[in-house]
């Protein structure tokens, strides 16, 4: 649930040990989805590294992920190598953010 993730992010920032990145599923049944959660993270940490993940390949958010506050996309199902590559690309970006 995005609300729980935003709470965990907020706590990690308050402790001075921010998470390196967040990966959000776009659709969370009965809870906060990725788009709303990404918006909250951007308010807390403008330089947050946020990845959208979904199995719905036709979702418009995936096509325009940057417009929705995401830095990258992981389409489900993905492999560990896909996750690793995505995180490495985010780390290589010029966005300052201390890893956890």
XYZ file of N, CA and C in Angstrom:
300
model
N 0.844 -1.179 0.000
C 0.000 0.000 0.000
C 0.887 1.238 0.000
N 0.589 2.165 -0.874
C 1.381 3.377 -0.992
C 1.442 4.192 0.280
N 0.353 4.209 1.042
C 0.346 4.983 2.292
C 1.386 4.452 3.270
N 1.502 3.138 3.377
C 2.506 2.536 4.259
C 3.914 2.851 3.755
N 4.094 2.815 2.449
C 5.404 3.125 1.864
C 5.786 4.582 2.110
N 4.835 5.485 1.959
C 5.103 6.902 2.206
C 5.461 7.100 3.684
N 4.768 6.410 4.571
C 5.091 6.488 5.996
C 6.493 5.985 6.286
N 6.874 4.878 5.672
C 8.221 4.337 5.863
C 9.265 5.296 5.295
N 8.957 5.907 4.147
C 9.873 6.880 3.536
C 10.057 8.069 4.485
N 8.950 8.574 4.987
C 8.986 9.728 5.903
C 9.856 9.394 7.121
N 9.683 8.219 7.689
C 10.473 7.807 8.853
C 11.954 7.701 8.516
N 12.268 7.142 7.341
C 13.677 6.986 6.964
C 14.349 8.344 6.781
N 13.620 9.313 6.242
C 14.157 10.672 6.084
C 14.365 11.313 7.453
N 13.390 11.172 8.334
C 13.480 11.761 9.674
C 14.657 11.182 10.461
N 14.965 9.910 10.218
C 16.083 9.254 10.899
C 17.430 9.597 10.276
N 17.406 10.327 9.145
C 18.649 10.671 8.470
C 19.221 9.534 7.652
N 18.402 8.537 7.370
C 18.824 7.373 6.580
C 17.802 7.112 5.477
N 17.723 8.029 4.507
C 16.681 7.889 3.476
C 16.903 6.667 2.590
N 15.817 6.122 2.126
C 15.895 5.017 1.176
C 16.521 5.521 -0.111
N 17.152 4.630 -0.829
C 17.783 4.990 -2.095
C 16.744 5.185 -3.192
N 15.696 4.385 -3.172
C 14.672 4.451 -4.218
C 13.385 3.827 -3.701
N 12.314 4.108 -4.427
C 11.017 3.495 -4.131
C 10.479 2.898 -5.426
N 9.890 1.722 -5.318
C 9.255 1.064 -6.462
C 7.793 0.892 -6.104
N 6.925 1.485 -6.925
C 5.496 1.452 -6.651
C 4.734 0.724 -7.747
N 3.873 -0.183 -7.322
C 2.908 -0.767 -8.245
C 1.865 0.317 -8.506
N 1.439 0.424 -9.734
C 0.477 1.471 -10.068
C -0.894 1.215 -9.473
N -1.272 -0.051 -9.380
C -2.604 -0.402 -8.904
C -2.510 -1.182 -7.605
N -3.126 -0.657 -6.563
C -3.166 -1.332 -5.270
C -4.631 -1.410 -4.869
N -5.172 -2.596 -4.916
C -6.576 -2.787 -4.577
C -6.840 -2.389 -3.127
N -7.758 -1.460 -2.940
C -8.135 -1.053 -1.593
C -7.129 -0.150 -0.906
N -6.117 0.329 -1.633
C -5.115 1.182 -1.007
C -4.608 2.237 -1.967
N -3.624 2.978 -1.508
C -3.046 4.048 -2.305
C -2.155 3.455 -3.394
N -2.418 3.839 -4.632
C -1.629 3.363 -5.763
C -0.358 4.176 -5.964
N 0.403 3.767 -6.950
C 1.711 4.344 -7.196
C 1.723 5.802 -7.585
N 0.771 6.242 -8.386
C 0.771 7.643 -8.824
C 0.594 8.581 -7.637
N -0.358 8.274 -6.783
C -0.583 9.116 -5.614
C 0.603 9.036 -4.646
N 1.143 7.840 -4.456
C 2.285 7.671 -3.558
C 3.497 8.439 -4.089
N 3.721 8.401 -5.396
C 4.840 9.141 -5.991
C 4.675 10.639 -5.752
N 3.460 11.125 -5.880
C 3.199 12.545 -5.638
C 3.565 12.924 -4.203
N 3.195 12.086 -3.243
C 3.521 12.346 -1.837
C 5.037 12.328 -1.614
N 5.717 11.369 -2.237
C 7.175 11.315 -2.062
C 7.845 12.550 -2.640
N 7.371 13.021 -3.791
C 7.942 14.226 -4.405
C 7.760 15.435 -3.487
N 6.653 15.476 -2.753
C 6.438 16.571 -1.805
C 7.426 16.479 -0.644
N 7.708 15.260 -0.186
C 8.633 15.055 0.932
C 10.087 15.207 0.509
N 10.417 14.630 -0.640
C 11.793 14.574 -1.122
C 11.778 14.798 -2.633
N 11.933 16.031 -3.070
C 11.839 16.313 -4.503
C 12.793 15.512 -5.382
N 13.944 15.127 -4.841
C 14.901 14.363 -5.643
C 14.782 12.851 -5.443
N 13.681 12.399 -4.871
C 13.470 10.958 -4.673
C 13.563 10.219 -6.011
N 14.093 9.037 -5.964
C 14.165 8.176 -7.146
C 12.986 7.211 -7.061
N 12.073 7.329 -8.024
C 10.822 6.581 -7.947
C 10.606 5.792 -9.230
N 10.299 4.507 -9.064
C 10.093 3.593 -10.189
C 8.637 3.138 -10.198
N 8.027 3.182 -11.376
C 6.665 2.664 -11.568
C 6.768 1.209 -11.994
N 5.891 0.387 -11.465
C 5.869 -1.023 -11.838
C 4.427 -1.451 -12.095
N 4.242 -2.188 -13.186
C 2.900 -2.645 -13.509
C 2.961 -3.785 -14.515
N 1.958 -4.615 -14.464
C 1.794 -5.661 -15.451
C 0.847 -5.254 -16.558
N 0.226 -4.095 -16.396
C -0.706 -3.583 -17.405
C 0.081 -2.751 -18.406
N 0.553 -3.399 -19.461
C 1.448 -2.735 -20.401
C 0.785 -1.596 -21.157
N -0.532 -1.573 -21.220
C -1.216 -0.506 -21.940
C -1.535 0.687 -21.046
N -1.117 0.651 -19.791
C -1.389 1.753 -18.869
C -0.694 3.019 -19.370
N -1.441 4.096 -19.479
C -0.898 5.364 -19.985
C 0.192 5.924 -19.096
N 0.154 5.615 -17.825
C 1.180 6.109 -16.908
C 2.547 5.575 -17.322
N 2.599 4.324 -17.769
C 3.875 3.750 -18.179
C 4.434 4.457 -19.408
N 3.570 4.868 -20.288
C 4.015 5.554 -21.503
C 4.533 6.956 -21.192
N 3.932 7.609 -20.210
C 4.312 8.975 -19.838
C 4.740 9.029 -18.373
N 5.593 8.101 -17.978
C 5.914 7.942 -16.558
C 6.519 9.198 -15.934
N 7.326 9.927 -16.657
C 7.926 11.145 -16.083
C 6.870 12.210 -15.774
N 5.842 12.254 -16.590
C 4.746 13.209 -16.369
C 3.979 12.898 -15.080
N 4.121 11.668 -14.597
C 3.408 11.237 -13.388
C 4.330 11.142 -12.172
N 5.545 11.679 -12.303
C 6.451 11.740 -11.155
C 7.407 10.585 -11.000
N 7.498 9.715 -11.999
C 8.395 8.566 -11.921
C 9.681 8.819 -12.698
N 10.739 8.132 -12.299
C 12.034 8.249 -12.970
C 12.323 7.075 -13.900
N 11.632 5.981 -13.690
C 11.879 4.776 -14.489
C 10.653 3.870 -14.407
N 10.665 2.829 -15.229
C 9.565 1.869 -15.283
C 10.119 0.457 -15.238
N 9.466 -0.396 -14.472
C 9.711 -1.834 -14.479
C 8.399 -2.509 -14.849
N 8.371 -3.112 -16.010
C 7.150 -3.803 -16.442
C 7.168 -5.230 -15.910
N 6.057 -5.627 -15.317
C 5.923 -6.989 -14.779
C 5.580 -7.958 -15.900
N 6.012 -9.152 -15.815
C 6.982 -9.637 -14.818
C 8.383 -9.168 -15.203
N 9.190 -8.868 -14.207
C 10.569 -8.479 -14.496
C 11.507 -9.421 -13.772
N 12.728 -9.436 -14.265
C 13.757 -10.309 -13.696
C 14.637 -9.503 -12.753
N 15.357 -10.203 -11.934
C 16.286 -9.556 -11.028
C 17.273 -8.685 -11.806
N 17.691 -9.153 -12.965
C 18.624 -8.370 -13.785
C 17.988 -7.059 -14.256
N 16.674 -7.069 -14.521
C 15.973 -5.835 -14.897
C 15.970 -4.844 -13.727
N 15.686 -5.355 -12.555
C 15.677 -4.521 -11.354
C 17.073 -3.943 -11.112
N 18.076 -4.784 -11.216
C 19.453 -4.340 -10.995
C 19.852 -3.253 -11.993
N 19.531 -3.450 -13.255
C 19.868 -2.475 -14.292
C 19.163 -1.140 -14.025
N 17.890 -1.212 -13.666
C 17.124 0.003 -13.390
C 17.719 0.772 -12.214
N 18.054 0.076 -11.148
C 18.635 0.744 -9.979
C 20.011 1.320 -10.296
N 20.801 0.604 -11.091
C 22.110 1.124 -11.493
C 21.962 2.390 -12.334
N 20.973 2.406 -13.214
C 20.734 3.600 -14.033
C 20.315 4.776 -13.161
N 19.495 4.522 -12.161
C 19.087 5.589 -11.247
C 20.280 6.102 -10.449
N 21.132 5.197 -10.006
C 22.324 5.612 -9.253
C 23.254 6.451 -10.115
N 23.340 6.105 -11.381
C 24.243 6.809 -12.297
C 23.730 8.198 -12.670
N 22.444 8.436 -12.433
C 21.904 9.755 -12.742
C 22.562 10.778 -11.826
N 22.494 12.007 -12.181
C 23.154 13.070 -11.419
C 22.322 13.580 -10.258
N 21.409 12.785 -9.783
C 20.545 13.233 -8.696
C 21.165 12.875 -7.366
N 21.476 13.866 -6.537
C 22.084 13.575 -5.238
C 21.083 12.939 -4.280
N 21.420 11.790 -3.804
C 20.570 11.131 -2.814
C 21.418 10.086 -2.117
N 21.495 10.163 -0.817
C 22.340 9.234 -0.068
C 21.689 7.854 -0.043
N 22.450 6.810 -0.409
C 21.890 5.455 -0.348
C 21.700 5.008 1.090
N 20.759 4.108 1.262
C 20.497 3.580 2.600
C 21.245 2.283 2.778
